[in-house]
Every structure is written in C-alpha cells, then in structure tokens.
mmCIF file with all atom_site columns, C-alpha atoms in Angstrom:
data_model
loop_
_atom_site.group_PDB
_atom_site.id
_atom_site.type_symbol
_atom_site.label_atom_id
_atom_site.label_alt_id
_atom_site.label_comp_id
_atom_site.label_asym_id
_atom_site.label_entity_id
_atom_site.label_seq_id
_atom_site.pdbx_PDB_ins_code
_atom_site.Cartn_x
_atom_site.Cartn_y
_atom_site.Cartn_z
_atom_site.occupancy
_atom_site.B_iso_or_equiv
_atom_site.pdbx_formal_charge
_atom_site.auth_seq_id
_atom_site.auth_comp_id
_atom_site.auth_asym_id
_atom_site.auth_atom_id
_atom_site.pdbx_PDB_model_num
ATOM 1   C CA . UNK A 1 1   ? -248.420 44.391 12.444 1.00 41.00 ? 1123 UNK A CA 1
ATOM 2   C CA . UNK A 1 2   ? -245.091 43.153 11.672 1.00 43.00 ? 1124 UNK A CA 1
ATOM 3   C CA . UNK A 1 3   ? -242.811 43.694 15.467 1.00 44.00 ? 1125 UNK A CA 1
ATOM 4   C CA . UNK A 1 4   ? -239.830 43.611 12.706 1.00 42.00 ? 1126 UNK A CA 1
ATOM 5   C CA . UNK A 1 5   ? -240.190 46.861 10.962 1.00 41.00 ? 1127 UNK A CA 1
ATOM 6   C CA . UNK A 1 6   ? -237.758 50.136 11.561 1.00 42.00 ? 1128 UNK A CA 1
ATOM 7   C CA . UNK A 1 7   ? -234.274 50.472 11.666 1.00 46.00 ? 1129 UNK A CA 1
ATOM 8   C CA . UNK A 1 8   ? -233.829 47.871 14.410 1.00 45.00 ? 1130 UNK A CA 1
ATOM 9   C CA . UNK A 1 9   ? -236.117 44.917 12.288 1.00 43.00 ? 1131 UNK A CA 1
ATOM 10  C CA . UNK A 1 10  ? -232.506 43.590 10.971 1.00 48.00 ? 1132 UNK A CA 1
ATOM 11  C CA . UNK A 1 11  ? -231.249 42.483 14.341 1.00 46.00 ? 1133 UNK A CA 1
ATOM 12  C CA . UNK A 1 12  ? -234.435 42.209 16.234 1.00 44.00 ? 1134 UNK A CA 1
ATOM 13  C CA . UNK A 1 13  ? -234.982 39.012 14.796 1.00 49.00 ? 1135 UNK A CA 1
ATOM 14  C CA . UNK A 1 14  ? -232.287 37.244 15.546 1.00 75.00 ? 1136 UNK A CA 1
ATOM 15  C CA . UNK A 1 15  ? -232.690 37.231 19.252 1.00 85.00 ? 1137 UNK A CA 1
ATOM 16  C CA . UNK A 1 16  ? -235.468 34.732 20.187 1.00 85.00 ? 1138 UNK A CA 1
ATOM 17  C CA . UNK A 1 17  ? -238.828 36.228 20.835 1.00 86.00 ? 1139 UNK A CA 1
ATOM 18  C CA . UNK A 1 18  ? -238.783 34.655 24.185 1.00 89.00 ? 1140 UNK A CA 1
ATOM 19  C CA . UNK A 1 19  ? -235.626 35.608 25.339 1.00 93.00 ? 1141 UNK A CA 1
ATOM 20  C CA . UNK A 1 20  ? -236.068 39.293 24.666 1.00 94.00 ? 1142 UNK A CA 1
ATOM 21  C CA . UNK A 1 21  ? -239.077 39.053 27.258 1.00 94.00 ? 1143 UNK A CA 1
ATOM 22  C CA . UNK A 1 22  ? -236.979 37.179 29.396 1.00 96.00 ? 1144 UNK A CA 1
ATOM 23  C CA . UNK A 1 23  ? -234.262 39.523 29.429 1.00 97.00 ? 1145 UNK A CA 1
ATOM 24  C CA . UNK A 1 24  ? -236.684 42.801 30.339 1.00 96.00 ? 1146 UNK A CA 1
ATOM 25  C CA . UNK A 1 25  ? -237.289 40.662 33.030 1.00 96.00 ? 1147 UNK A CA 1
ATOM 26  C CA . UNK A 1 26  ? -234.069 39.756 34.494 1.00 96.00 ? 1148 UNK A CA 1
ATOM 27  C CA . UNK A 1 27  ? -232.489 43.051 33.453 1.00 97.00 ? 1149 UNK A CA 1
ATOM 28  C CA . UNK A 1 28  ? -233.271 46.930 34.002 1.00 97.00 ? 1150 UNK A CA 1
ATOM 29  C CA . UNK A 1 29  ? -233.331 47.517 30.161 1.00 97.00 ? 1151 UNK A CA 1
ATOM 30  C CA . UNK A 1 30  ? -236.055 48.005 27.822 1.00 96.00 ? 1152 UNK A CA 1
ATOM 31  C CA . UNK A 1 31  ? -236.768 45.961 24.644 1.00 95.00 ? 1153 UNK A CA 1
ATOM 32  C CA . UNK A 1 32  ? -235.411 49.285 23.097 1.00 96.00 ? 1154 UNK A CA 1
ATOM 33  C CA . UNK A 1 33  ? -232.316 49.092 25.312 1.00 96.00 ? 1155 UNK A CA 1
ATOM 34  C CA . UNK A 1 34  ? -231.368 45.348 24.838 1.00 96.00 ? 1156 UNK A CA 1
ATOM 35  C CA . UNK A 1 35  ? -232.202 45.806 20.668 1.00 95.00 ? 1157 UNK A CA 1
ATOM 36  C CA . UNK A 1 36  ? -230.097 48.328 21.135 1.00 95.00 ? 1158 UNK A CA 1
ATOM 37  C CA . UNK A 1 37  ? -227.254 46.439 23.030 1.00 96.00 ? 1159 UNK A CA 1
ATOM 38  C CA . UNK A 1 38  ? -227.512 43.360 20.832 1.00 95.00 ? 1160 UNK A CA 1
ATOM 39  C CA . UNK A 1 39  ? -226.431 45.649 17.853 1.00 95.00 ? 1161 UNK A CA 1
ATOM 40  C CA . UNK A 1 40  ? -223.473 46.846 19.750 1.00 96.00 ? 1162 UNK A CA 1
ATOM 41  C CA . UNK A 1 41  ? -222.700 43.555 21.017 1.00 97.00 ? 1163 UNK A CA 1
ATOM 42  C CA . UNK A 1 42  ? -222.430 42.380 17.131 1.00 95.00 ? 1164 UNK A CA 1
ATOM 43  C CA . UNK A 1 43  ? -220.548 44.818 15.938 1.00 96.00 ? 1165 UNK A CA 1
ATOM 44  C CA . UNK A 1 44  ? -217.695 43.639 18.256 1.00 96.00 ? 1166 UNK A CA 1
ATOM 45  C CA . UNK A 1 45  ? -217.325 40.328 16.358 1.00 96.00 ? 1167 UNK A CA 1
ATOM 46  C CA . UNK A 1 46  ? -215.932 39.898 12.904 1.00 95.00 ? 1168 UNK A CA 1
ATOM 47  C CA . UNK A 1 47  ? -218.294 40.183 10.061 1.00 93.00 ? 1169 UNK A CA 1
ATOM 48  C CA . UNK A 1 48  ? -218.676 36.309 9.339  1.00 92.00 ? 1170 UNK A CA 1
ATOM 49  C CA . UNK A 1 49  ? -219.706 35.546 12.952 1.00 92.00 ? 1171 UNK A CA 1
ATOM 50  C CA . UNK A 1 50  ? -222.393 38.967 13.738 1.00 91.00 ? 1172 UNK A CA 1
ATOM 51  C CA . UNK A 1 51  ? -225.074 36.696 12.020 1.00 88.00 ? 1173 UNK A CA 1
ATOM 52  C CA . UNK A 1 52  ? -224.890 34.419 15.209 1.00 88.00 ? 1174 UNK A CA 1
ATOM 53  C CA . UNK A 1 53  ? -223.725 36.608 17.758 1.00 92.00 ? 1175 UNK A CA 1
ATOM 54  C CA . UNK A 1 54  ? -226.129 35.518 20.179 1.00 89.00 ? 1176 UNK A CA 1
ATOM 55  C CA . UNK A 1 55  ? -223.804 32.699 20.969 1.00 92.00 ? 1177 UNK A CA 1
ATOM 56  C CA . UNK A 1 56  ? -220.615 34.506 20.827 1.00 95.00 ? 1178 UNK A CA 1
ATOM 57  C CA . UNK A 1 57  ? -218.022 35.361 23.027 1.00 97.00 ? 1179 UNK A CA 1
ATOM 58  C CA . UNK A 1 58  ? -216.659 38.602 22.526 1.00 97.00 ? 1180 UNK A CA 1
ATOM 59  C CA . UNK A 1 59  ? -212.817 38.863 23.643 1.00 97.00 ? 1181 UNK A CA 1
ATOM 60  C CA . UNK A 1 60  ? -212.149 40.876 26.785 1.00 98.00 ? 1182 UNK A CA 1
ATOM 61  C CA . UNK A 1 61  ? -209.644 43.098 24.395 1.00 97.00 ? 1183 UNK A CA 1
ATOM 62  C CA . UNK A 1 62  ? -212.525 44.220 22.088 1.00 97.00 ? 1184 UNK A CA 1
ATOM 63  C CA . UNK A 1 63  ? -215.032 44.566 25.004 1.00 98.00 ? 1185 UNK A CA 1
ATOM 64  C CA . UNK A 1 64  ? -212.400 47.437 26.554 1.00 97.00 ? 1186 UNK A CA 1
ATOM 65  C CA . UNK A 1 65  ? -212.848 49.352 23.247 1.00 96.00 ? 1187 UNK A CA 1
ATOM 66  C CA . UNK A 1 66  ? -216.482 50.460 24.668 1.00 96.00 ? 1188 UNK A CA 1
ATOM 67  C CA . UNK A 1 67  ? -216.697 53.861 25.377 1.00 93.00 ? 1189 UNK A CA 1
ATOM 68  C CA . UNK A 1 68  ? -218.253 52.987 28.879 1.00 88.00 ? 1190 UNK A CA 1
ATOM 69  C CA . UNK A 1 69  ? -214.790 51.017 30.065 1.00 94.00 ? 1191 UNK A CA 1
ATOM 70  C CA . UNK A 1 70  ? -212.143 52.746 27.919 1.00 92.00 ? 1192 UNK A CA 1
ATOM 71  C CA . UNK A 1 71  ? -211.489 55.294 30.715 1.00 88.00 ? 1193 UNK A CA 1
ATOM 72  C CA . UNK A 1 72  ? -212.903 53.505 33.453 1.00 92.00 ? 1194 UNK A CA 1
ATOM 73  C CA . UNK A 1 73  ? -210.222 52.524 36.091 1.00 92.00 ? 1195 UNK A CA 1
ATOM 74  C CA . UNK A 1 74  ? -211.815 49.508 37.124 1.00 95.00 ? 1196 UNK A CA 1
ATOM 75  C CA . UNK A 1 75  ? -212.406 48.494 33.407 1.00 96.00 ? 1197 UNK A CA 1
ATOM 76  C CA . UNK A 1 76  ? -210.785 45.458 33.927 1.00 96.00 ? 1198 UNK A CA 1
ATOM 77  C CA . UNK A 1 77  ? -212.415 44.168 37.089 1.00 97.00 ? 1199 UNK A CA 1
ATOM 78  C CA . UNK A 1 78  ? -215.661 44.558 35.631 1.00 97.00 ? 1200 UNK A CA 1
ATOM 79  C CA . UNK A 1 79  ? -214.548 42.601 32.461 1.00 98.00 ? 1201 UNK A CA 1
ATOM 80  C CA . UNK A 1 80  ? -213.662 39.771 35.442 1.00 98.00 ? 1202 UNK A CA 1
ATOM 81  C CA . UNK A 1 81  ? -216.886 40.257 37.461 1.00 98.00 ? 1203 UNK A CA 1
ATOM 82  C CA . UNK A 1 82  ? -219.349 40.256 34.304 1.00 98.00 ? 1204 UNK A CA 1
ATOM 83  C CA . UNK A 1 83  ? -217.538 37.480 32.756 1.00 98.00 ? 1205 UNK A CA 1
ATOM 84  C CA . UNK A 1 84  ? -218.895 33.724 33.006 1.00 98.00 ? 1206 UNK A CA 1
ATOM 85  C CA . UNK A 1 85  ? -215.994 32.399 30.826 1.00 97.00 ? 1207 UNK A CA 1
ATOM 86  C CA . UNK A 1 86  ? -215.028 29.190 32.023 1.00 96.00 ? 1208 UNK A CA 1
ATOM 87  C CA . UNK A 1 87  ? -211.588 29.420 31.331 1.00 97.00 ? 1209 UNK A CA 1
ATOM 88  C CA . UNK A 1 88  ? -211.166 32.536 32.780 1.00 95.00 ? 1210 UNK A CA 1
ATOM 89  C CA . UNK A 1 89  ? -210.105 34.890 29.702 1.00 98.00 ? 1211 UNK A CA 1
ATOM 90  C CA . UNK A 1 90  ? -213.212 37.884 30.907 1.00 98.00 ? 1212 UNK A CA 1
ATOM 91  C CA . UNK A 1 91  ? -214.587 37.554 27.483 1.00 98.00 ? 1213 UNK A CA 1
ATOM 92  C CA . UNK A 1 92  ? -218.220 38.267 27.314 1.00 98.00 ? 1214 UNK A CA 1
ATOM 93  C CA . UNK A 1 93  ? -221.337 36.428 26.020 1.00 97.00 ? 1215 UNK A CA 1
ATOM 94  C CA . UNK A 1 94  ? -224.198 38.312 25.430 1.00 97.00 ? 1216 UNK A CA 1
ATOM 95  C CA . UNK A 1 95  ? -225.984 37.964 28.441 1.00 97.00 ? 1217 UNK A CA 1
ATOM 96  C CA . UNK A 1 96  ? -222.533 38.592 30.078 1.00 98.00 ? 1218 UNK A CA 1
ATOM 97  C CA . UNK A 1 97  ? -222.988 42.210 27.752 1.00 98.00 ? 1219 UNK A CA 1
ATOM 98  C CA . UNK A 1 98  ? -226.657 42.461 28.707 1.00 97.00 ? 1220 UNK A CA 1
ATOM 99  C CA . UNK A 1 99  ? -226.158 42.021 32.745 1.00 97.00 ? 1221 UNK A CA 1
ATOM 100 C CA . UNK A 1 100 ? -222.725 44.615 32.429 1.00 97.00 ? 1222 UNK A CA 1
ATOM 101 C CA . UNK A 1 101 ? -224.701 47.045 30.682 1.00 97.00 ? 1223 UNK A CA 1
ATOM 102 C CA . UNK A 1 102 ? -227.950 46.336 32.882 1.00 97.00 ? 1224 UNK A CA 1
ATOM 103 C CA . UNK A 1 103 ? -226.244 47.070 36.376 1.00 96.00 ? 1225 UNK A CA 1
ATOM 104 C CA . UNK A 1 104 ? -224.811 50.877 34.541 1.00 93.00 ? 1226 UNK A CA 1
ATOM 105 C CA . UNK A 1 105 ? -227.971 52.030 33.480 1.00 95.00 ? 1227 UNK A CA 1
ATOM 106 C CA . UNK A 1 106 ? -230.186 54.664 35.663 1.00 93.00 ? 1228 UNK A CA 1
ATOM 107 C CA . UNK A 1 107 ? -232.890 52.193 36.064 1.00 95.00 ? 1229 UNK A CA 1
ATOM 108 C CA . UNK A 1 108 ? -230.492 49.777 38.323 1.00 95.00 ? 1230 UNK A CA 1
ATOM 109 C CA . UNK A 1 109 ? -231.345 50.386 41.990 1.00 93.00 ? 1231 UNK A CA 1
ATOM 110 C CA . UNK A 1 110 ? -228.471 51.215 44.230 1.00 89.00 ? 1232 UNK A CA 1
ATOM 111 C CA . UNK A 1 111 ? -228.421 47.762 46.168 1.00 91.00 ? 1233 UNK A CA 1
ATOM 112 C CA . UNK A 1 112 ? -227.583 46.105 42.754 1.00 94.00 ? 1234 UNK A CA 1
ATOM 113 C CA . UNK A 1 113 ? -225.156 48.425 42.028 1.00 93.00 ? 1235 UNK A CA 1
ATOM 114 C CA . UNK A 1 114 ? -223.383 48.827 45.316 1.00 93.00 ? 1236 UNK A CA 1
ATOM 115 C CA . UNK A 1 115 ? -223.090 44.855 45.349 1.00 95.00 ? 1237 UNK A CA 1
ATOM 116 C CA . UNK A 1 116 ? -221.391 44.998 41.331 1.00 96.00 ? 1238 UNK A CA 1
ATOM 117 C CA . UNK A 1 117 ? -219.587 48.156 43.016 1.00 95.00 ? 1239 UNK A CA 1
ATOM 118 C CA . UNK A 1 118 ? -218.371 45.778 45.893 1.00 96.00 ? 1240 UNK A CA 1
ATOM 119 C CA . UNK A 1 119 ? -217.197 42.865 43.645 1.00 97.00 ? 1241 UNK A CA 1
ATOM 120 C CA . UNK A 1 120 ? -215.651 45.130 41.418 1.00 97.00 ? 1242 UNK A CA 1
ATOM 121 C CA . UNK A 1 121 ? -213.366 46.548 44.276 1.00 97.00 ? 1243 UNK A CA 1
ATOM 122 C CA . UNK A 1 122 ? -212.837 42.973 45.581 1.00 98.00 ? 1244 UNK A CA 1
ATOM 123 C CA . UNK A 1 123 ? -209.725 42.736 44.037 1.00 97.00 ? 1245 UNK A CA 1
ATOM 124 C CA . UNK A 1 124 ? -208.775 39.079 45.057 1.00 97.00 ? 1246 UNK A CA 1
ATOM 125 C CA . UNK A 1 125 ? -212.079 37.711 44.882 1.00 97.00 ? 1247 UNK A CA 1
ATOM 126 C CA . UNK A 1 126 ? -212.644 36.610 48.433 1.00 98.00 ? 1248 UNK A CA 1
ATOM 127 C CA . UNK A 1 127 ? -215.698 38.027 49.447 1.00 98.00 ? 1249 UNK A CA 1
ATOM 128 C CA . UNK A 1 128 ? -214.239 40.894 51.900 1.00 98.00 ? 1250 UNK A CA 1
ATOM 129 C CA . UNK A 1 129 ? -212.433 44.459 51.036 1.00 97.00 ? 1251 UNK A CA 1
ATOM 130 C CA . UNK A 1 130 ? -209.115 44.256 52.903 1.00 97.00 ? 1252 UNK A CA 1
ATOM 131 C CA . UNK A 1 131 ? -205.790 46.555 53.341 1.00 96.00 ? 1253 UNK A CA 1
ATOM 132 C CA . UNK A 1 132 ? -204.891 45.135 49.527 1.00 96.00 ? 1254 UNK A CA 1
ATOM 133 C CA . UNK A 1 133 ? -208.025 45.531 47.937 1.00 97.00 ? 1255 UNK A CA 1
ATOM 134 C CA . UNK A 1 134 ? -208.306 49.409 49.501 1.00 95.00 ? 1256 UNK A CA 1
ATOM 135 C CA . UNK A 1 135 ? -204.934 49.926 48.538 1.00 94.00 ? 1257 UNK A CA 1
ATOM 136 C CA . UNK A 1 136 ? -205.035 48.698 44.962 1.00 93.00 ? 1258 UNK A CA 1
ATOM 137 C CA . UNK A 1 137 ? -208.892 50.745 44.805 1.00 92.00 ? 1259 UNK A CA 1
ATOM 138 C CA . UNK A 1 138 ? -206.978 53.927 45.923 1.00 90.00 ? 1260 UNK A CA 1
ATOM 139 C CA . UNK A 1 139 ? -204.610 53.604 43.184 1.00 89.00 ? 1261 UNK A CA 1
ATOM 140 C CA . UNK A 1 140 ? -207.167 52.389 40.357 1.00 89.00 ? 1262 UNK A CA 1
ATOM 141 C CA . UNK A 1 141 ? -208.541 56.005 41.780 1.00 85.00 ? 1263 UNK A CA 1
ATOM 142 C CA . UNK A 1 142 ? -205.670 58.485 41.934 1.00 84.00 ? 1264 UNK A CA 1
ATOM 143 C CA . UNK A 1 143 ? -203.860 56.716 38.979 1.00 77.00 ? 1265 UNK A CA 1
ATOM 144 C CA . UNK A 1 144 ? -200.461 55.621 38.932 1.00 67.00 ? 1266 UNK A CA 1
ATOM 145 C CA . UNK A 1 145 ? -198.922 58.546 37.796 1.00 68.00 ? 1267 UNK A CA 1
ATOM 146 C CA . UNK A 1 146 ? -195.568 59.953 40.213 1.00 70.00 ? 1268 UNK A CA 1
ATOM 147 C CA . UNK A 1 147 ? -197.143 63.304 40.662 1.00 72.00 ? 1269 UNK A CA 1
ATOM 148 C CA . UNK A 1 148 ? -200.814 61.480 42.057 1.00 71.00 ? 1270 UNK A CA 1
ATOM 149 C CA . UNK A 1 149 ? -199.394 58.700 43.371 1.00 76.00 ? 1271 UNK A CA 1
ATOM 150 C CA . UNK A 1 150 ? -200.018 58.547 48.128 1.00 83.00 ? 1272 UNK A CA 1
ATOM 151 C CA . UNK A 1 151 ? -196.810 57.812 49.666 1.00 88.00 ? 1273 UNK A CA 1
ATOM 152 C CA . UNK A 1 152 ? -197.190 54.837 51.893 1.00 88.00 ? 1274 UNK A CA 1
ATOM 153 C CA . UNK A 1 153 ? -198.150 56.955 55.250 1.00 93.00 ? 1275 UNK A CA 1
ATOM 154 C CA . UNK A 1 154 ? -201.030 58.923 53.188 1.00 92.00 ? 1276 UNK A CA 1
ATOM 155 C CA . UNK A 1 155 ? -201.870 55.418 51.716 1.00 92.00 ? 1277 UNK A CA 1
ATOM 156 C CA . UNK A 1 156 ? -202.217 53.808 55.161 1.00 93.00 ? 1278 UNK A CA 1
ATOM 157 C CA . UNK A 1 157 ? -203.778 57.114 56.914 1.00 94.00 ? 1279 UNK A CA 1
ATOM 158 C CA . UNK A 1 158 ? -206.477 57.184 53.959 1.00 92.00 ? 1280 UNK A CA 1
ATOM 159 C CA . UNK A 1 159 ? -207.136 52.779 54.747 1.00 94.00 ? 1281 UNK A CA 1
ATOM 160 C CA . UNK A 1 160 ? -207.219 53.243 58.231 1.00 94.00 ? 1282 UNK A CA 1
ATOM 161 C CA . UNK A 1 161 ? -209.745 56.417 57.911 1.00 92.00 ? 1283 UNK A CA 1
ATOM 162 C CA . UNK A 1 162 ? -211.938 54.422 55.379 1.00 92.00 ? 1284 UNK A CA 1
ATOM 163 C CA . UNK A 1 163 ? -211.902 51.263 57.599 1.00 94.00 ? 1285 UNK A CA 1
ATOM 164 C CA . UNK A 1 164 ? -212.938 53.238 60.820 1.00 93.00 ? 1286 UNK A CA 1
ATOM 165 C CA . UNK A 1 165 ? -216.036 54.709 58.615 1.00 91.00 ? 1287 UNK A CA 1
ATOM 166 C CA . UNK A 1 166 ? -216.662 50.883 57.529 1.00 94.00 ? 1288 UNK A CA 1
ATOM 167 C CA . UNK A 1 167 ? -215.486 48.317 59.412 1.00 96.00 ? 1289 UNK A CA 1
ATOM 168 C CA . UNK A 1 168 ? -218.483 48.008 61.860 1.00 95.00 ? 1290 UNK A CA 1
ATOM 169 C CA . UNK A 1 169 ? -217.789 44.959 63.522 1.00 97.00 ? 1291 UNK A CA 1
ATOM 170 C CA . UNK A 1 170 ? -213.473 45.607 63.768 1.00 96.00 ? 1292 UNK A CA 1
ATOM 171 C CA . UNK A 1 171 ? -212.427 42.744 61.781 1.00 97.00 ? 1293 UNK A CA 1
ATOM 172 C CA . UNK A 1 172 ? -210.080 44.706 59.545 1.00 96.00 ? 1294 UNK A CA 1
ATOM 173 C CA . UNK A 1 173 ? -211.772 44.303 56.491 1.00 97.00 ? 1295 UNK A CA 1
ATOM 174 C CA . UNK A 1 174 ? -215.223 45.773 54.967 1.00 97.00 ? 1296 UNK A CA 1
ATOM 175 C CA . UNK A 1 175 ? -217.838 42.895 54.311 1.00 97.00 ? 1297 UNK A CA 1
ATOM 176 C CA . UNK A 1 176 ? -220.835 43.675 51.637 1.00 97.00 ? 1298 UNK A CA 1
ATOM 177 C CA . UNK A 1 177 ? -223.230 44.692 54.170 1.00 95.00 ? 1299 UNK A CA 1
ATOM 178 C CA . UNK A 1 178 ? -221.110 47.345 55.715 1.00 95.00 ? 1300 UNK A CA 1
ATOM 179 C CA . UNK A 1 179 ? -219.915 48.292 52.354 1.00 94.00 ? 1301 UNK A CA 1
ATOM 180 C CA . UNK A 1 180 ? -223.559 48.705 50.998 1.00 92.00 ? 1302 UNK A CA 1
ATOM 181 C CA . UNK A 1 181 ? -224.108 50.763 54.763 1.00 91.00 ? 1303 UNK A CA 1
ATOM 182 C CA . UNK A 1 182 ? -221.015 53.253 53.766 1.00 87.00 ? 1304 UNK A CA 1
ATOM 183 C CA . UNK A 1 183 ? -222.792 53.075 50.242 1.00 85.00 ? 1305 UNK A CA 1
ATOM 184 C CA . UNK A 1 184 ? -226.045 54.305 51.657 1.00 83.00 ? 1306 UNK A CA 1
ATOM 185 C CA . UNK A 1 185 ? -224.893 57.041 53.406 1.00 81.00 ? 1307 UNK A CA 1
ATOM 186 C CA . UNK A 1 186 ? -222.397 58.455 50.863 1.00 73.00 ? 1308 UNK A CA 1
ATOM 187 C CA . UNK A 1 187 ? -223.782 57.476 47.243 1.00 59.00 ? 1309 UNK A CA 1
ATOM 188 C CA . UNK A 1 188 ? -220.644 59.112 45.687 1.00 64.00 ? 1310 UNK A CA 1
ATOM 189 C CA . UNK A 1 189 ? -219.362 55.796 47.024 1.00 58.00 ? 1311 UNK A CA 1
ATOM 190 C CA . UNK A 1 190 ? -220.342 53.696 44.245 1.00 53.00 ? 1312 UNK A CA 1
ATOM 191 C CA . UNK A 1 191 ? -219.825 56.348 41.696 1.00 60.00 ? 1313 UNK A CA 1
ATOM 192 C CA . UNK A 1 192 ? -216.107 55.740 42.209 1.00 56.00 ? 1314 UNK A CA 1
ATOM 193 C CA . UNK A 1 193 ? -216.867 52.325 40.431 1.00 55.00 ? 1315 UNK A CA 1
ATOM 194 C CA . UNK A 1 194 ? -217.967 54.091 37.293 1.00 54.00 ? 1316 UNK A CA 1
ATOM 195 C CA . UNK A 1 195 ? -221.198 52.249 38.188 1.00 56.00 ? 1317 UNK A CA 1
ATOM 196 C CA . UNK A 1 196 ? -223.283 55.293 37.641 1.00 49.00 ? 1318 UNK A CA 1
ATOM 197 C CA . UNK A 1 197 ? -225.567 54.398 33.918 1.00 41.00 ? 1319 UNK A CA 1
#
C-alpha cells in the first residue's frame, strides 16, 4: 500500500523517509503531527521555494505570524531560543520549527518544558535568572501598558518575593535546577511561558 495516499501524500514525500522516523524519535510529535507541521512550515516560504522547504530558513518576521506566538509575550525569546541561525537573525529551519512546536505540545514532559521555559526567561543568555531577567519577565507578563505597568517598589517587592521562593542556595539569582524545583511545585510556573501545547 502506497504510505503516500490522502490529503497529506503531496508533502509527505518530500521529507525523507528516514528523517520522519528520526524526528518521532527526537521529538514528542507523531508522523501525523510533523506531516502536519511540515505543511505549515511551507506555507511560510514563498511559492517558488515550498518545493524545498526542508532546507529553508523561514524569517523570524513570518515565523511571529503563527497563531501560537502572535500573542505570546515571550514570542520573541522563543524565536531566539529555537533558532540555530548562525548569524543570529532567529529565523527557523525546519527542525528549528519541529523542536519549537515539539516542546508546546501536551506530549512534552514538564522537565523539557520547564528547561525551554527557563531559557526562554533567560533574557541575557547567561545561564542564571537574575534581578534583570525577573524584571524584564514581569513586564513581558503584565505588559507595558501605564495602567499595568509595577512601579519600581512593587517591581522589587514582587523580585525579592520570587527570589526568596527560588533562590535556594542565596546567590541572588535562580539557576535551572531551582527554577525546575519552583516549577515542580507550582506548574502554573511554566504556563507563564506560553509553554503549555
């Protein structure tokens, strides 16, 4: 029986056999999912270039279009943290797409996610969550709008009350094993990252 036939058979075969099986693999997708995702992924590029879009890069601008970032506050963090661009423009290849969309679905178990969730609120990249990187995740959250907006005693009351939850061994700043603890307790946590499938 022909594995082409149904709506999908136009796109199914232009990802390689063997990298759809190795992408259930690495991913928390089904075949369904990642046909699925490689159609969406296509439709982001121009016409002329869908027919080879598994080598593509898709530009960070057209990747924010997606229903999943368009209101997410962290949309472009997780453009940076998904991206593998080398010259450091976010845009996405499809296994950039695939891994994005893998870590959102329901089938991603919270470790992965609260680690994504975690890099996402890293803001500057360096491995810990300090006074900045709060700060700037408080805004992403309560928007920058007057009316929402924490003066700066609210802003450093709400830091110092998430640090003293967090902060297990006093350094000031939340590492990714004390994150993922908070994480554990309170999975709300890592909703705030629009991490949730």
């Amino acid at each position: 029986r022909a594995s082409g036939s149904g709506a999908m058979g136009g796109s199914a075969s232009l990802i390689p056999r063997e990298a759809l099986g190795e992408y259930q693999e690495l991913t928390f997708l089904s075949k369904q999912e990642i046909l699925v995702a490689y159609k969406r992924f296509s439709e982001l590029l121009p016409k002329e270039e869908r027919e080879n879009a598994y080598s593509m890069r898709v530009p960070k601008s057209d990747i924010l279009t997606l229903p999943e970032l368009r209101a997410n506050p962290f949309q472009h963090r997780i453009c940076h943290v998904f991206s593998t661009s080398e010259t450091g423009d976010d845009s996405m290849s499809f296994e950039d797409f695939l891994d994005m969309l893998s870590v959102f679905s329901e089938s991603a178990t919270s470790d992965i996610k609260s680690h994504y969730a975690f890099r996402i609120f890293d803001f500057d990249d360096d491995g810990t969550l300090d006074n900045k990187d709060l700060e700037q995740l408080v805004n992403c959250l309560t928007g920058q709008g007057e009316e929402s907006q924490l003066s700066s005693a609210e802003m450093e009351q709400l830091i110092q009350n998430i640090l003293e939850e967090s902060d297990i061994d006093k350094d000031g700043t939340i590492n990714l094993s004390e994150f993922q603890h908070v994480v554990s307790r309170s999975p709300d946590f890592a909703r705030c990252g629009g991490l949730q499938g």
